[in-house]
Amino acid sequence: MSAVTQPTSPLDRPLSVTFFKNFAAAEKAEARTSLRGLLPRLINTTRDDKKKLPWLKLARFGNTKTPREQQPDGSWRGGSLRHDANMLGISGSEGDYDHEIVTVDEAVSILQGAGLAGVIYTSPSHTEDTPRWRVLCPLSRDYDPPDRDRLMARLNGLFQGSLSRESFARSQSYYYGSVKRSPSHRVEIIDGEALDLRADLDATAIGRAVEQAEPRPRTA
């Protein structure tokens, strides 16, 4: 019997990824793919409107939807699979940056300097003058949803507390792709170690702030 070959990089480990067609998240598609395997989707997906872009989450979800409730205006809300109580496990951590100060290149340098594996891709509203991006970091194995809190604090500490408060919402998912094939759209991949194996980052971990600060992470 031949030995099973293990991925040589966290970027190549198959992760549990859930895709949602839209914000409503009434349906889901699941896949086992690596961050490297996600690159074609992140790079090539495009729509003519931000609201038409799909969402992703490095996690598994069950089939329990939020209750549907009629609003005063007659519309209906609910029926979403994307909520904390429906999460079954996580395979990575995602962070959102929207302060429009730290550039993509600076964010890449921060991950490289820490020796941490991840992907950074620009959000639909990103421009060179108003940088906005997301960071995806793979884990060496799947974890229970409550473990995400401390792992997210490690990642936020690395960026000196500048990731959005929403990044700490366990089931928070994110758009991916570009609007009208924006020339500003970027996807960068950084090799390194898995976030869960970096216990040293606990020393600088920063949890979810009551009020969002706007520090500028150092690249040196």
mmCIF file of C-alpha atoms in Angstrom:
data_model
loop_
_atom_site.group_PDB
_atom_site.id
_atom_site.type_symbol
_atom_site.label_atom_id
_atom_site.label_comp_id
_atom_site.label_asym_id
_atom_site.label_seq_id
_atom_site.Cartn_x
_atom_site.Cartn_y
_atom_site.Cartn_z
ATOM 1 C CA MET A 1 0.000 0.000 0.000
ATOM 2 C CA SER A 2 1.431 3.361 -0.995
ATOM 3 C CA ALA A 3 1.701 6.151 1.560
ATOM 4 C CA VAL A 4 -0.820 8.988 1.426
ATOM 5 C CA THR A 5 0.837 12.185 0.264
ATOM 6 C CA GLN A 6 0.048 15.144 2.486
ATOM 7 C CA PRO A 7 -0.190 18.694 1.097
ATOM 8 C CA THR A 8 3.157 20.462 1.354
ATOM 9 C CA SER A 9 1.490 23.849 1.892
ATOM 10 C CA PRO A 10 -1.660 24.967 3.740
ATOM 11 C CA LEU A 11 -2.632 26.575 0.439
ATOM 12 C CA ASP A 12 -3.096 23.089 -1.023
ATOM 13 C CA ARG A 13 -5.068 21.483 1.812
ATOM 14 C CA PRO A 14 -8.665 20.724 0.791
ATOM 15 C CA LEU A 15 -10.943 23.043 2.762
ATOM 16 C CA SER A 16 -14.675 22.943 3.410
ATOM 17 C CA VAL A 17 -16.088 25.889 1.445
ATOM 18 C CA THR A 18 -19.711 26.951 1.149
ATOM 19 C CA PHE A 19 -20.915 29.164 -1.703
ATOM 20 C CA PHE A 20 -24.103 31.218 -1.570
ATOM 21 C CA LYS A 21 -25.701 32.586 -4.727
ATOM 22 C CA ASN A 22 -26.650 35.880 -3.074
ATOM 23 C CA PHE A 23 -27.285 37.709 0.201
ATOM 24 C CA ALA A 24 -30.499 35.778 0.862
ATOM 25 C CA ALA A 25 -28.509 32.529 1.149
ATOM 26 C CA ALA A 26 -31.616 30.408 0.682
ATOM 27 C CA GLU A 27 -29.503 27.844 -1.175
ATOM 28 C CA LYS A 28 -25.926 26.671 -0.795
ATOM 29 C CA ALA A 29 -23.317 24.779 -2.760
ATOM 30 C CA GLU A 30 -20.520 22.983 -0.944
ATOM 31 C CA ALA A 31 -17.060 22.004 -2.110
ATOM 32 C CA ARG A 32 -13.803 20.597 -0.814
ATOM 33 C CA THR A 33 -11.139 22.702 -2.419
ATOM 34 C CA SER A 34 -7.892 24.386 -1.483
ATOM 35 C CA LEU A 35 -7.265 28.110 -1.398
ATOM 36 C CA ARG A 36 -5.098 27.638 -4.462
ATOM 37 C CA GLY A 37 -8.003 25.850 -6.094
ATOM 38 C CA LEU A 38 -10.258 28.824 -5.301
ATOM 39 C CA LEU A 39 -8.121 31.243 -7.295
ATOM 40 C CA PRO A 40 -9.937 30.863 -10.639
ATOM 41 C CA ARG A 41 -13.271 31.740 -8.975
ATOM 42 C CA LEU A 42 -11.807 34.705 -7.130
ATOM 43 C CA ILE A 43 -10.090 36.023 -10.243
ATOM 44 C CA ASN A 44 -12.635 35.341 -12.985
ATOM 45 C CA THR A 45 -16.061 35.766 -11.355
ATOM 46 C CA THR A 46 -17.668 39.038 -12.437
ATOM 47 C CA ARG A 47 -21.156 40.554 -12.542
ATOM 48 C CA ASP A 48 -22.626 43.842 -13.720
ATOM 49 C CA ASP A 49 -23.776 44.724 -10.193
ATOM 50 C CA LYS A 50 -22.286 44.053 -6.752
ATOM 51 C CA LYS A 51 -25.556 42.633 -5.451
ATOM 52 C CA LYS A 52 -25.427 39.925 -8.117
ATOM 53 C CA LEU A 53 -22.047 38.602 -6.961
ATOM 54 C CA PRO A 54 -21.908 35.288 -5.075
ATOM 55 C CA TRP A 55 -20.698 34.832 -1.502
ATOM 56 C CA LEU A 56 -18.287 32.384 0.094
ATOM 57 C CA LYS A 57 -17.398 31.065 3.528
ATOM 58 C CA LEU A 58 -14.593 28.722 4.643
ATOM 59 C CA ALA A 59 -17.037 26.640 6.629
ATOM 60 C CA ARG A 60 -19.755 23.996 6.522
ATOM 61 C CA PHE A 61 -23.421 24.774 7.124
ATOM 62 C CA GLY A 62 -26.412 22.617 7.920
ATOM 63 C CA ASN A 63 -29.888 22.856 6.402
ATOM 64 C CA THR A 64 -31.723 24.847 9.085
ATOM 65 C CA LYS A 65 -33.032 28.165 7.793
ATOM 66 C CA THR A 66 -33.918 31.260 9.771
ATOM 67 C CA PRO A 67 -37.692 31.759 10.277
ATOM 68 C CA ARG A 68 -39.463 33.727 7.554
ATOM 69 C CA GLU A 69 -41.139 36.869 8.877
ATOM 70 C CA GLN A 70 -43.237 39.426 7.050
ATOM 71 C CA GLN A 71 -42.076 43.009 7.453
ATOM 72 C CA PRO A 72 -44.327 46.087 7.930
ATOM 73 C CA ASP A 73 -43.815 47.000 4.268
ATOM 74 C CA GLY A 74 -45.175 43.627 3.195
ATOM 75 C CA SER A 75 -41.814 42.133 2.235
ATOM 76 C CA TRP A 76 -40.477 38.904 3.708
ATOM 77 C CA ARG A 77 -37.198 38.268 5.477
ATOM 78 C CA GLY A 78 -35.629 35.066 6.681
ATOM 79 C CA GLY A 79 -35.188 31.676 5.109
ATOM 80 C CA SER A 80 -31.393 32.003 5.205
ATOM 81 C CA LEU A 81 -28.945 29.157 5.694
ATOM 82 C CA ARG A 82 -26.199 31.624 6.560
ATOM 83 C CA HIS A 83 -26.451 32.054 10.334
ATOM 84 C CA ASP A 84 -24.357 31.135 13.376
ATOM 85 C CA ALA A 85 -26.641 28.394 14.693
ATOM 86 C CA ASN A 86 -26.445 26.587 11.342
ATOM 87 C CA MET A 87 -22.635 26.415 11.185
ATOM 88 C CA LEU A 88 -21.169 22.933 11.548
ATOM 89 C CA GLY A 89 -17.435 23.576 11.306
ATOM 90 C CA ILE A 90 -14.749 25.905 9.948
ATOM 91 C CA SER A 91 -11.719 25.259 7.766
ATOM 92 C CA GLY A 92 -10.345 28.796 7.638
ATOM 93 C CA SER A 93 -10.723 32.354 8.889
ATOM 94 C CA GLU A 94 -11.797 35.388 6.873
ATOM 95 C CA GLY A 95 -11.183 39.033 7.657
ATOM 96 C CA ASP A 96 -12.555 42.183 6.050
ATOM 97 C CA TYR A 97 -10.698 45.480 5.741
ATOM 98 C CA ASP A 98 -12.630 48.599 4.676
ATOM 99 C CA HIS A 99 -10.764 51.593 6.158
ATOM 100 C CA GLU A 100 -9.330 52.580 2.761
ATOM 101 C CA ILE A 101 -5.835 53.195 4.142
ATOM 102 C CA VAL A 102 -3.805 49.972 4.042
ATOM 103 C CA THR A 103 -3.068 48.950 0.470
ATOM 104 C CA VAL A 104 -3.191 45.436 -0.922
ATOM 105 C CA ASP A 105 0.587 45.442 -1.241
ATOM 106 C CA GLU A 106 0.952 46.422 2.417
ATOM 107 C CA ALA A 107 -1.453 43.674 3.467
ATOM 108 C CA VAL A 108 0.527 41.137 1.446
ATOM 109 C CA SER A 109 3.733 42.322 3.127
ATOM 110 C CA ILE A 110 2.163 41.855 6.560
ATOM 111 C CA LEU A 111 1.250 38.231 5.835
ATOM 112 C CA GLN A 112 4.638 37.564 4.278
ATOM 113 C CA GLY A 113 6.431 39.123 7.232
ATOM 114 C CA ALA A 114 4.505 36.912 9.636
ATOM 115 C CA GLY A 115 5.111 33.793 7.542
ATOM 116 C CA LEU A 116 1.367 33.137 7.371
ATOM 117 C CA ALA A 117 -0.413 31.438 4.465
ATOM 118 C CA GLY A 118 -3.386 33.200 2.934
ATOM 119 C CA VAL A 119 -5.115 34.863 0.029
ATOM 120 C CA ILE A 120 -5.927 38.545 -0.198
ATOM 121 C CA TYR A 121 -8.506 39.670 -2.717
ATOM 122 C CA THR A 122 -10.091 43.047 -3.297
ATOM 123 C CA SER A 123 -13.733 43.700 -2.458
ATOM 124 C CA PRO A 124 -16.138 44.941 -5.183
ATOM 125 C CA SER A 125 -15.877 48.579 -4.028
ATOM 126 C CA HIS A 126 -12.052 48.614 -4.006
ATOM 127 C CA THR A 127 -10.036 51.143 -5.980
ATOM 128 C CA GLU A 128 -6.346 52.033 -5.844
ATOM 129 C CA ASP A 129 -7.229 55.246 -3.980
ATOM 130 C CA THR A 130 -9.727 53.585 -1.612
ATOM 131 C CA PRO A 131 -8.283 50.142 -0.816
ATOM 132 C CA ARG A 132 -10.719 47.539 0.474
ATOM 133 C CA TRP A 133 -9.887 43.866 0.677
ATOM 134 C CA ARG A 134 -10.527 40.515 2.326
ATOM 135 C CA VAL A 135 -8.025 38.053 3.728
ATOM 136 C CA LEU A 136 -8.587 34.289 3.794
ATOM 137 C CA CYS A 137 -6.324 32.119 5.949
ATOM 138 C CA PRO A 138 -6.471 28.302 5.838
ATOM 139 C CA LEU A 139 -6.352 26.056 8.893
ATOM 140 C CA SER A 140 -4.427 22.785 9.147
ATOM 141 C CA ARG A 141 -7.667 20.941 10.017
ATOM 142 C CA ASP A 142 -11.342 21.676 10.531
ATOM 143 C CA TYR A 143 -12.474 23.186 13.854
ATOM 144 C CA ASP A 144 -15.737 23.775 15.686
ATOM 145 C CA PRO A 145 -17.318 27.215 15.105
ATOM 146 C CA PRO A 146 -16.543 28.563 18.633
ATOM 147 C CA ASP A 147 -12.810 28.116 17.936
ATOM 148 C CA ARG A 148 -13.065 30.779 15.259
ATOM 149 C CA ASP A 149 -13.143 33.576 17.854
ATOM 150 C CA ARG A 150 -9.569 33.059 19.064
ATOM 151 C CA LEU A 151 -8.253 32.349 15.569
ATOM 152 C CA MET A 152 -9.855 35.538 14.282
ATOM 153 C CA ALA A 153 -8.248 37.468 17.159
ATOM 154 C CA ARG A 154 -4.845 36.194 16.028
ATOM 155 C CA LEU A 155 -5.481 37.464 12.513
ATOM 156 C CA ASN A 156 -6.838 40.797 13.709
ATOM 157 C CA GLY A 157 -3.824 41.275 15.955
ATOM 158 C CA LEU A 158 -1.531 40.739 13.006
ATOM 159 C CA PHE A 159 -3.265 43.693 11.339
ATOM 160 C CA GLN A 160 -3.189 45.688 14.590
ATOM 161 C CA GLY A 161 -6.926 45.616 15.130
ATOM 162 C CA SER A 162 -7.869 47.127 11.772
ATOM 163 C CA LEU A 163 -10.128 44.334 10.507
ATOM 164 C CA SER A 164 -13.835 45.125 10.659
ATOM 165 C CA ARG A 165 -15.966 44.138 13.647
ATOM 166 C CA GLU A 166 -18.119 42.096 11.262
ATOM 167 C CA SER A 167 -15.119 39.843 10.697
ATOM 168 C CA PHE A 168 -15.845 38.331 14.123
ATOM 169 C CA ALA A 169 -19.394 37.291 13.239
ATOM 170 C CA ARG A 170 -18.974 33.530 12.956
ATOM 171 C CA SER A 171 -21.232 33.050 9.958
ATOM 172 C CA GLN A 172 -20.239 36.289 8.193
ATOM 173 C CA SER A 173 -19.653 35.510 4.540
ATOM 174 C CA TYR A 174 -18.271 37.690 1.761
ATOM 175 C CA TYR A 175 -18.812 38.656 -1.824
ATOM 176 C CA TYR A 176 -16.126 37.518 -4.208
ATOM 177 C CA GLY A 177 -15.331 38.567 -7.757
ATOM 178 C CA SER A 178 -15.392 41.905 -9.540
ATOM 179 C CA VAL A 179 -17.990 44.280 -10.928
ATOM 180 C CA LYS A 180 -17.846 44.697 -14.716
ATOM 181 C CA ARG A 181 -14.347 43.164 -14.780
ATOM 182 C CA SER A 182 -12.897 46.086 -12.856
ATOM 183 C CA PRO A 183 -9.207 46.615 -13.727
ATOM 184 C CA SER A 184 -8.610 47.352 -10.022
ATOM 185 C CA HIS A 185 -9.583 43.806 -9.015
ATOM 186 C CA ARG A 186 -6.662 41.865 -7.516
ATOM 187 C CA VAL A 187 -6.077 38.451 -5.996
ATOM 188 C CA GLU A 188 -2.788 37.720 -4.215
ATOM 189 C CA ILE A 189 -1.680 34.374 -2.736
ATOM 190 C CA ILE A 190 0.936 34.089 0.027
ATOM 191 C CA ASP A 191 2.544 30.850 1.165
ATOM 192 C CA GLY A 192 3.394 30.176 4.782
ATOM 193 C CA GLU A 193 2.027 28.401 7.852
ATOM 194 C CA ALA A 194 -1.568 27.653 8.811
ATOM 195 C CA LEU A 195 -3.164 30.148 11.210
ATOM 196 C CA ASP A 196 -4.093 27.530 13.824
ATOM 197 C CA LEU A 197 -0.477 26.377 14.119
ATOM 198 C CA ARG A 198 0.723 29.857 15.075
ATOM 199 C CA ALA A 199 0.156 29.927 18.836
ATOM 200 C CA ASP A 200 2.788 32.667 19.033
ATOM 201 C CA LEU A 201 0.228 35.065 17.540
ATOM 202 C CA ASP A 202 -1.853 34.786 20.716
ATOM 203 C CA ALA A 203 0.573 37.241 22.323
ATOM 204 C CA THR A 204 -0.579 40.011 19.970
ATOM 205 C CA ALA A 205 -4.174 38.842 19.431
ATOM 206 C CA ILE A 206 -6.898 41.517 19.358
ATOM 207 C CA GLY A 207 -10.533 40.547 19.828
ATOM 208 C CA ARG A 208 -13.633 42.230 18.523
ATOM 209 C CA ALA A 209 -13.659 45.866 19.572
ATOM 210 C CA VAL A 210 -16.729 47.579 21.008
ATOM 211 C CA GLU A 211 -15.993 50.470 18.673
ATOM 212 C CA GLN A 212 -13.981 49.968 15.532
ATOM 213 C CA ALA A 213 -10.550 51.576 15.642
ATOM 214 C CA GLU A 214 -8.706 52.695 12.544
ATOM 215 C CA PRO A 215 -5.034 51.866 13.124
ATOM 216 C CA ARG A 216 -2.614 51.596 10.237
ATOM 217 C CA PRO A 217 -0.671 48.321 10.448
ATOM 218 C CA ARG A 218 3.083 48.564 10.173
ATOM 219 C CA THR A 219 4.784 46.676 7.356
ATOM 220 C CA ALA A 220 8.199 46.679 8.968
#
